[in-house]
DNA sequence: TTTATACCTATCTAATAGGTAGACATTATA
DNA sequence: TATAATGTCTACCTATTAGATAGGTATAAA
């Protein structure tokens, strides 16, 4: 389950992808239009900057910009940066593998093998979805969409 | 991310699937062989019983049995019962949809649309994986498996 | 009647999520 | 150069949840 941090971060990145073809976007603008607590968003963007996904410009007229084009940052990148590994269990993670301490036979653990499949499926979606594609998806969807 | 509850529950169910073609298995046996805290497992199995996935028999010679054949219970069932919806966000859940309160336009929310894809991918794996298949997977895997 | 088991209620502790406060640094621009 | 608009940093707070543990009660087979 994605935390609010992850969700807010993704929404902010999508905002930057859509509305920033150059000029820096102030945190306050993102916070108000996306309904995100300003101070919380401050912390999130700061983290994304430290990871190299956004660039900040201080002072008047400052704000945040994507560090790379929107089609070169994936949703998986952002989720991993803010919420950690995609895999349901650390022992099934590709990027941050850690064995379970309660697991006797890691290689033949049924739970782990299933969760590796799950991880593959999840990263197949999130690592192949760029911010650009996500925005596009939202814009081209038919208006009458049935939940 | 799966919680320990979910993980322990799955391991216990896999144990039942493998080692119980009839006789009830006591909690203590599962707890010791699977390295799960006994009292914690008590609570988990009780929950699974309330959901109808296992059957308990009290008294001497008692224990737990699968309520249905192992090929008729999926990993997705167990995970949902113990850890809640598979979807990374409630607004992307099929089984327990709930809109985000911070989301202005639910239908065109880029984050939600991506997470719906993620949900589909995840449930595609977990809902199509039965306990029987999970055990089989672990048994037929080659010994020299490269992490 | 004894023993092995499930079942129930209560409680505990540590971590985490989610958020807030306020001082401080930086910079465009008037 | 003063000032206003912004990001940056450190510290803190509160509620909830994860992850257990303890101890007793009910049930049933031998």
GROMACS .gro file of C-alpha atoms (C1' of nucleotides) in nm:
model
  354
    1UNK     CA    1   0.000   0.000   0.000
    2UNK     CA    2   0.127   0.339  -0.105
    3UNK     CA    3   0.160   0.591   0.179
    4UNK     CA    4   0.030   0.945   0.156
    5UNK     CA    5   0.387   1.056   0.110
    6UNK     CA    6   0.414   0.845  -0.202
    7UNK     CA    7   0.078   0.955  -0.330
    8UNK     CA    8   0.145   1.325  -0.268
    9UNK     CA    9   0.486   1.295  -0.426
   10UNK     CA   10   0.341   1.139  -0.740
   11UNK     CA   11   0.070   1.401  -0.764
   12UNK     CA   12   0.330   1.675  -0.728
   13UNK     CA   13   0.552   1.521  -0.995
   14UNK     CA   14   0.256   1.488  -1.229
   15UNK     CA   15   0.177   1.853  -1.166
   16UNK     CA   16   0.532   1.952  -1.253
   17UNK     CA   17   0.520   1.737  -1.563
   18UNK     CA   18   0.206   1.907  -1.686
   19UNK     CA   19   0.255   2.269  -1.586
   20UNK     CA   20   0.625   2.335  -1.596
   21UNK     CA   21   0.789   2.359  -1.936
   22UNK     CA   22   1.062   2.576  -1.789
   23UNK     CA   23   0.952   2.808  -1.513
   24UNK     CA   24   0.994   2.689  -1.157
   25UNK     CA   25   0.670   2.607  -0.977
   26UNK     CA   26   0.642   2.723  -0.614
   27UNK     CA   27   0.550   2.463  -0.354
   28UNK     CA   28   0.248   2.665  -0.249
   29UNK     CA   29   0.099   2.643  -0.596
   30UNK     CA   30   0.130   2.266  -0.602
   31UNK     CA   31   0.003   2.235  -0.248
   32UNK     CA   32  -0.312   2.437  -0.307
   33UNK     CA   33  -0.407   2.297  -0.646
   34UNK     CA   34  -0.340   1.938  -0.541
   35UNK     CA   35  -0.479   1.963  -0.187
   36UNK     CA   36  -0.158   1.866  -0.016
   37UNK     CA   37  -0.047   2.007   0.323
   38UNK     CA   38   0.219   2.264   0.239
   39UNK     CA   39   0.476   2.168   0.502
   40UNK     CA   40   0.442   1.801   0.427
   41UNK     CA   41   0.495   1.870   0.059
   42UNK     CA   42   0.801   2.079   0.147
   43UNK     CA   43   0.958   1.773   0.304
   44UNK     CA   44   0.860   1.544   0.019
   45UNK     CA   45   1.001   1.768  -0.253
   46UNK     CA   46   1.318   1.814  -0.053
   47UNK     CA   47   1.357   1.437  -0.049
   48UNK     CA   48   1.295   1.412  -0.423
   49UNK     CA   49   1.557   1.680  -0.477
   50UNK     CA   50   1.811   1.484  -0.274
   51UNK     CA   51   1.736   1.185  -0.495
   52UNK     CA   52   1.790   1.392  -0.807
   53UNK     CA   53   1.438   1.386  -0.950
   54UNK     CA   54   1.364   1.756  -0.916
   55UNK     CA   55   1.570   2.073  -0.916
   56UNK     CA   56   1.497   2.361  -0.682
   57UNK     CA   57   1.555   2.729  -0.725
   58UNK     CA   58   1.556   2.943  -0.416
   59UNK     CA   59   1.442   3.298  -0.363
   60UNK     CA   60   1.177   3.505  -0.528
   61UNK     CA   61   1.053   3.349  -0.851
   62UNK     CA   62   1.190   3.018  -0.730
   63UNK     CA   63   1.029   2.681  -0.705
   64UNK     CA   64   1.069   2.328  -0.835
   65UNK     CA   65   1.128   2.183  -1.181
   66UNK     CA   66   1.170   1.827  -1.304
   67UNK     CA   67   1.537   1.738  -1.320
   68UNK     CA   68   1.482   1.539  -1.641
   69UNK     CA   69   1.215   1.534  -1.913
   70UNK     CA   70   0.888   1.378  -1.799
   71UNK     CA   71   0.936   1.083  -2.028
   72UNK     CA   72   1.260   0.991  -1.856
   73UNK     CA   73   1.124   0.961  -1.502
   74UNK     CA   74   0.910   0.662  -1.417
   75UNK     CA   75   0.641   0.621  -1.157
   76UNK     CA   76   0.844   0.333  -1.018
   77UNK     CA   77   1.138   0.566  -0.955
   78UNK     CA   78   0.926   0.799  -0.746
   79UNK     CA   79   0.751   0.527  -0.551
   80UNK     CA   80   1.081   0.358  -0.467
   81UNK     CA   81   1.235   0.690  -0.361
   82UNK     CA   82   0.950   0.780  -0.128
   83UNK     CA   83   0.801   0.451  -0.011
   84UNK     CA   84   1.079   0.199  -0.056
   85UNK     CA   85   1.089  -0.124  -0.256
   86UNK     CA   86   0.795  -0.228  -0.472
   87UNK     CA   87   0.808  -0.592  -0.366
   88UNK     CA   88   0.551  -0.700  -0.108
   89UNK     CA   89   0.833  -0.858   0.093
   90UNK     CA   90   1.200  -0.754   0.123
   91UNK     CA   91   1.303  -1.109   0.038
   92UNK     CA   92   1.128  -1.071  -0.299
   93UNK     CA   93   1.283  -0.736  -0.385
   94UNK     CA   94   1.516  -0.695  -0.680
   95UNK     CA   95   1.653  -0.356  -0.581
   96UNK     CA   96   1.679  -0.403  -0.205
   97UNK     CA   97   1.684  -0.775  -0.132
   98UNK     CA   98   1.696  -0.875   0.232
   99UNK     CA   99   1.631  -1.229   0.354
  100UNK     CA  100   1.362  -1.297   0.612
  101UNK     CA  101   1.506  -1.396   0.947
  102UNK     CA  102   1.223  -1.640   1.009
  103UNK     CA  103   1.265  -1.821   0.680
  104UNK     CA  104   1.448  -2.152   0.698
  105UNK     CA  105   1.488  -2.223   0.329
  106UNK     CA  106   1.489  -1.899   0.132
  107UNK     CA  107   1.524  -2.063  -0.207
  108UNK     CA  108   1.223  -2.288  -0.169
  109UNK     CA  109   0.996  -2.055   0.023
  110UNK     CA  110   0.657  -2.066  -0.148
  111UNK     CA  111   0.555  -1.725  -0.017
  112UNK     CA  112   0.870  -1.564  -0.147
  113UNK     CA  113   0.833  -1.719  -0.492
  114UNK     CA  114   0.480  -1.592  -0.528
  115UNK     CA  115   0.584  -1.249  -0.412
  116UNK     CA  116   0.862  -1.242  -0.666
  117UNK     CA  117   0.602  -1.290  -0.934
  118UNK     CA  118   0.404  -1.012  -0.776
  119UNK     CA  119   0.708  -0.789  -0.773
  120UNK     CA  120   0.773  -0.856  -1.138
  121UNK     CA  121   0.416  -0.774  -1.228
  122UNK     CA  122   0.418  -0.455  -1.027
  123UNK     CA  123   0.749  -0.328  -1.156
  124UNK     CA  124   0.637  -0.422  -1.504
  125UNK     CA  125   0.367  -0.163  -1.469
  126UNK     CA  126   0.533   0.107  -1.264
  127UNK     CA  127   0.879   0.098  -1.421
  128UNK     CA  128   0.730   0.118  -1.768
  129UNK     CA  129   0.505   0.408  -1.685
  130UNK     CA  130   0.672   0.747  -1.719
  131UNK     CA  131   0.529   1.066  -1.578
  132UNK     CA  132   0.458   1.178  -1.932
  133UNK     CA  133   0.258   0.865  -2.003
  134UNK     CA  134   0.068   0.894  -1.676
  135UNK     CA  135  -0.043   1.248  -1.758
  136UNK     CA  136  -0.136   1.146  -2.110
  137UNK     CA  137  -0.340   0.861  -1.969
  138UNK     CA  138  -0.542   1.100  -1.755
  139UNK     CA  139  -0.601   1.343  -2.039
  140UNK     CA  140  -0.712   1.098  -2.303
  141UNK     CA  141  -0.951   0.899  -2.092
  142UNK     CA  142  -1.314   0.916  -2.206
  143UNK     CA  143  -1.527   1.147  -1.995
  144UNK     CA  144  -1.787   0.891  -1.900
  145UNK     CA  145  -1.578   0.635  -1.722
  146UNK     CA  146  -1.753   0.375  -1.523
  147UNK     CA  147  -1.620   0.293  -1.176
  148UNK     CA  148   0.398  -0.405   0.144
  149UNK     CA  149   0.275  -0.721   0.308
  150UNK     CA  150   0.272  -0.712   0.688
  151UNK     CA  151   0.411  -0.991   0.902
  152UNK     CA  152   0.055  -1.093   0.970
  153UNK     CA  153  -0.001  -1.149   0.601
  154UNK     CA  154   0.327  -1.327   0.559
  155UNK     CA  155   0.277  -1.554   0.859
  156UNK     CA  156  -0.078  -1.628   0.746
  157UNK     CA  157   0.041  -1.733   0.403
  158UNK     CA  158   0.317  -1.949   0.543
  159UNK     CA  159   0.069  -2.118   0.774
  160UNK     CA  160  -0.175  -2.181   0.492
  161UNK     CA  161   0.100  -2.323   0.275
  162UNK     CA  162   0.194  -2.552   0.562
  163UNK     CA  163  -0.163  -2.673   0.593
  164UNK     CA  164  -0.182  -2.725   0.219
  165UNK     CA  165   0.127  -2.942   0.220
  166UNK     CA  166   0.099  -3.138   0.539
  167UNK     CA  167  -0.269  -3.186   0.607
  168UNK     CA  168  -0.461  -3.426   0.389
  169UNK     CA  169  -0.714  -3.480   0.666
  170UNK     CA  170  -0.576  -3.467   1.016
  171UNK     CA  171  -0.597  -3.134   1.201
  172UNK     CA  172  -0.263  -2.960   1.251
  173UNK     CA  173  -0.203  -2.800   1.591
  174UNK     CA  174  -0.098  -2.435   1.598
  175UNK     CA  175   0.215  -2.519   1.789
  176UNK     CA  176   0.336  -2.746   1.511
  177UNK     CA  177   0.294  -2.471   1.252
  178UNK     CA  178   0.448  -2.212   1.480
  179UNK     CA  179   0.762  -2.409   1.550
  180UNK     CA  180   0.827  -2.540   1.202
  181UNK     CA  181   0.758  -2.203   1.040
  182UNK     CA  182   0.925  -1.985   1.305
  183UNK     CA  183   0.613  -1.789   1.387
  184UNK     CA  184   0.534  -1.660   1.739
  185UNK     CA  185   0.268  -1.900   1.868
  186UNK     CA  186   0.031  -1.647   2.019
  187UNK     CA  187   0.047  -1.427   1.713
  188UNK     CA  188  -0.034  -1.725   1.495
  189UNK     CA  189  -0.327  -1.809   1.723
  190UNK     CA  190  -0.479  -1.473   1.641
  191UNK     CA  191  -0.409  -1.501   1.270
  192UNK     CA  192  -0.564  -1.846   1.235
  193UNK     CA  193  -0.863  -1.733   1.435
  194UNK     CA  194  -0.913  -1.454   1.183
  195UNK     CA  195  -0.878  -1.692   0.891
  196UNK     CA  196  -1.134  -1.918   1.052
  197UNK     CA  197  -1.379  -1.628   1.085
  198UNK     CA  198  -1.329  -1.561   0.715
  199UNK     CA  199  -1.400  -1.922   0.633
  200UNK     CA  200  -1.061  -2.026   0.498
  201UNK     CA  201  -0.976  -2.276   0.770
  202UNK     CA  202  -1.171  -2.503   1.000
  203UNK     CA  203  -1.073  -2.559   1.361
  204UNK     CA  204  -1.123  -2.855   1.585
  205UNK     CA  205  -1.098  -2.803   1.958
  206UNK     CA  206  -0.973  -3.029   2.229
  207UNK     CA  207  -0.712  -3.297   2.230
  208UNK     CA  208  -0.615  -3.403   1.880
  209UNK     CA  209  -0.753  -3.076   1.753
  210UNK     CA  210  -0.598  -2.818   1.527
  211UNK     CA  211  -0.660  -2.650   1.196
  212UNK     CA  212  -0.747  -2.776   0.848
  213UNK     CA  213  -0.807  -2.596   0.520
  214UNK     CA  214  -1.177  -2.531   0.474
  215UNK     CA  215  -1.151  -2.606   0.101
  216UNK     CA  216  -0.906  -2.794  -0.121
  217UNK     CA  217  -0.577  -2.611  -0.168
  218UNK     CA  218  -0.651  -2.549  -0.534
  219UNK     CA  219  -0.964  -2.357  -0.444
  220UNK     CA  220  -0.804  -2.098  -0.217
  221UNK     CA  221  -0.592  -1.827  -0.374
  222UNK     CA  222  -0.306  -1.628  -0.231
  223UNK     CA  223  -0.508  -1.315  -0.313
  224UNK     CA  224  -0.788  -1.436  -0.084
  225UNK     CA  225  -0.554  -1.472   0.211
  226UNK     CA  226  -0.373  -1.144   0.155
  227UNK     CA  227  -0.701  -0.954   0.127
  228UNK     CA  228  -0.837  -1.121   0.440
  229UNK     CA  229  -0.534  -1.037   0.652
  230UNK     CA  230  -0.387  -0.720   0.503
  231UNK     CA  231  -0.673  -0.559   0.317
  232UNK     CA  232  -0.708  -0.457  -0.046
  233UNK     CA  233  -0.435  -0.537  -0.298
  234UNK     CA  234  -0.451  -0.197  -0.468
  235UNK     CA  235  -0.178   0.049  -0.372
  236UNK     CA  236  -0.448   0.312  -0.314
  237UNK     CA  237  -0.808   0.266  -0.194
  238UNK     CA  238  -0.928   0.473  -0.490
  239UNK     CA  239  -0.778   0.211  -0.721
  240UNK     CA  240  -0.930  -0.089  -0.546
  241UNK     CA  241  -1.184  -0.312  -0.715
  242UNK     CA  242  -1.303  -0.488  -0.403
  243UNK     CA  243  -1.302  -0.198  -0.157
  244UNK     CA  244  -1.313   0.123  -0.358
  245UNK     CA  245  -1.301   0.444  -0.160
  246UNK     CA  246  -1.235   0.785  -0.317
  247UNK     CA  247  -0.950   1.003  -0.193
  248UNK     CA  248  -1.071   1.308  -0.007
  249UNK     CA  249  -0.790   1.520  -0.147
  250UNK     CA  250  -0.859   1.431  -0.508
  251UNK     CA  251  -1.047   1.695  -0.705
  252UNK     CA  252  -1.118   1.496  -1.018
  253UNK     CA  253  -1.126   1.126  -0.943
  254UNK     CA  254  -1.194   1.019  -1.299
  255UNK     CA  255  -0.897   1.198  -1.447
  256UNK     CA  256  -0.648   1.148  -1.165
  257UNK     CA  257  -0.323   1.029  -1.322
  258UNK     CA  258  -0.203   0.864  -1.003
  259UNK     CA  259  -0.523   0.668  -0.965
  260UNK     CA  260  -0.515   0.545  -1.325
  261UNK     CA  261  -0.162   0.417  -1.291
  262UNK     CA  262  -0.248   0.248  -0.964
  263UNK     CA  263  -0.545   0.080  -1.127
  264UNK     CA  264  -0.307  -0.076  -1.373
  265UNK     CA  265  -0.088  -0.179  -1.082
  266UNK     CA  266  -0.385  -0.331  -0.905
  267UNK     CA  267  -0.481  -0.528  -1.214
  268UNK     CA  268  -0.128  -0.660  -1.249
  269UNK     CA  269  -0.106  -0.758  -0.887
  270UNK     CA  270  -0.442  -0.928  -0.869
  271UNK     CA  271  -0.359  -1.099  -1.195
  272UNK     CA  272  -0.079  -1.274  -1.014
  273UNK     CA  273  -0.222  -1.326  -0.667
  274UNK     CA  274  -0.578  -1.416  -0.763
  275UNK     CA  275  -0.454  -1.671  -1.013
  276UNK     CA  276  -0.216  -1.834  -0.772
  277UNK     CA  277  -0.374  -2.100  -0.555
  278UNK     CA  278  -0.212  -2.243  -0.246
  279UNK     CA  279  -0.164  -2.567  -0.435
  280UNK     CA  280   0.020  -2.391  -0.713
  281UNK     CA  281   0.235  -2.196  -0.468
  282UNK     CA  282   0.351  -2.514  -0.298
  283UNK     CA  283   0.414  -2.682  -0.631
  284UNK     CA  284   0.621  -2.382  -0.737
  285UNK     CA  285   0.844  -2.420  -0.435
  286UNK     CA  286   0.888  -2.792  -0.483
  287UNK     CA  287   0.972  -2.793  -0.851
  288UNK     CA  288   1.220  -2.509  -0.848
  289UNK     CA  289   1.575  -2.608  -0.948
  290UNK     CA  290   1.811  -2.636  -0.655
  291UNK     CA  291   2.068  -2.392  -0.784
  292UNK     CA  292   1.862  -2.081  -0.809
  293UNK     CA  293   2.038  -1.757  -0.865
  294UNK     CA  294   1.928  -1.455  -0.660
  295DT     C1'  295  -0.989  -3.689   3.518
  296DT     C1'  296  -0.612  -3.556   3.285
  297DT     C1'  297  -0.408  -3.360   2.897
  298DA     C1'  298  -0.381  -3.127   2.473
  299DT     C1'  299  -0.572  -2.821   2.229
  300DA     C1'  300  -0.837  -2.396   2.057
  301DC     C1'  301  -1.038  -1.948   2.213
  302DC     C1'  302  -1.085  -1.505   2.440
  303DT     C1'  303  -0.962  -1.062   2.662
  304DA     C1'  304  -0.645  -0.753   2.794
  305DT     C1'  305  -0.222  -0.533   2.772
  306DC     C1'  306   0.236  -0.370   2.625
  307DT     C1'  307   0.608  -0.146   2.344
  308DA     C1'  308   0.820   0.046   1.952
  309DA     C1'  309   0.778   0.220   1.518
  310DT     C1'  310   0.556   0.481   1.175
  311DA     C1'  311   0.240   0.794   0.947
  312DG     C1'  312   0.112   1.227   0.903
  313DG     C1'  313   0.162   1.666   1.018
  314DT     C1'  314   0.319   2.134   1.255
  315DA     C1'  315   0.627   2.528   1.411
  316DG     C1'  316   0.955   2.837   1.355
  317DA     C1'  317   1.396   3.008   1.252
  318DC     C1'  318   1.709   3.063   0.873
  319DA     C1'  319   1.919   3.106   0.389
  320DT     C1'  320   1.885   3.267  -0.071
  321DT     C1'  321   1.776   3.558  -0.444
  322DA     C1'  322   1.493   3.857  -0.782
  323DT     C1'  323   1.339   4.289  -0.809
  324DA     C1'  324   1.182   4.743  -0.676
  325DT     C1'  325   2.025   4.791  -0.060
  326DA     C1'  326   1.592   4.672   0.139
  327DT     C1'  327   1.232   4.360   0.106
  328DA     C1'  328   0.931   4.007  -0.018
  329DA     C1'  329   0.894   3.559  -0.184
  330DT     C1'  330   1.062   3.154  -0.179
  331DG     C1'  331   1.316   2.707  -0.037
  332DT     C1'  332   1.588   2.459   0.378
  333DC     C1'  333   1.661   2.279   0.808
  334DT     C1'  334   1.583   2.112   1.280
  335DA     C1'  335   1.289   1.983   1.602
  336DC     C1'  336   0.877   1.836   1.767
  337DC     C1'  337   0.397   1.641   1.830
  338DT     C1'  338   0.000   1.308   1.821
  339DA     C1'  339  -0.260   0.912   1.686
  340DT     C1'  340  -0.244   0.478   1.499
  341DT     C1'  341  -0.067   0.042   1.395
  342DA     C1'  342   0.244  -0.350   1.396
  343DG     C1'  343   0.388  -0.699   1.639
  344DA     C1'  344   0.371  -0.913   1.984
  345DT     C1'  345   0.287  -1.128   2.513
  346DA     C1'  346   0.026  -1.296   2.927
  347DG     C1'  347  -0.302  -1.550   3.143
  348DG     C1'  348  -0.706  -1.753   3.183
  349DT     C1'  349  -1.133  -2.037   2.985
  350DA     C1'  350  -1.374  -2.380   2.701
  351DT     C1'  351  -1.368  -2.821   2.473
  352DA     C1'  352  -1.300  -3.285   2.378
  353DA     C1'  353  -1.034  -3.717   2.338
  354DA     C1'  354  -0.794  -4.080   2.581
   0.00000   0.00000   0.00000
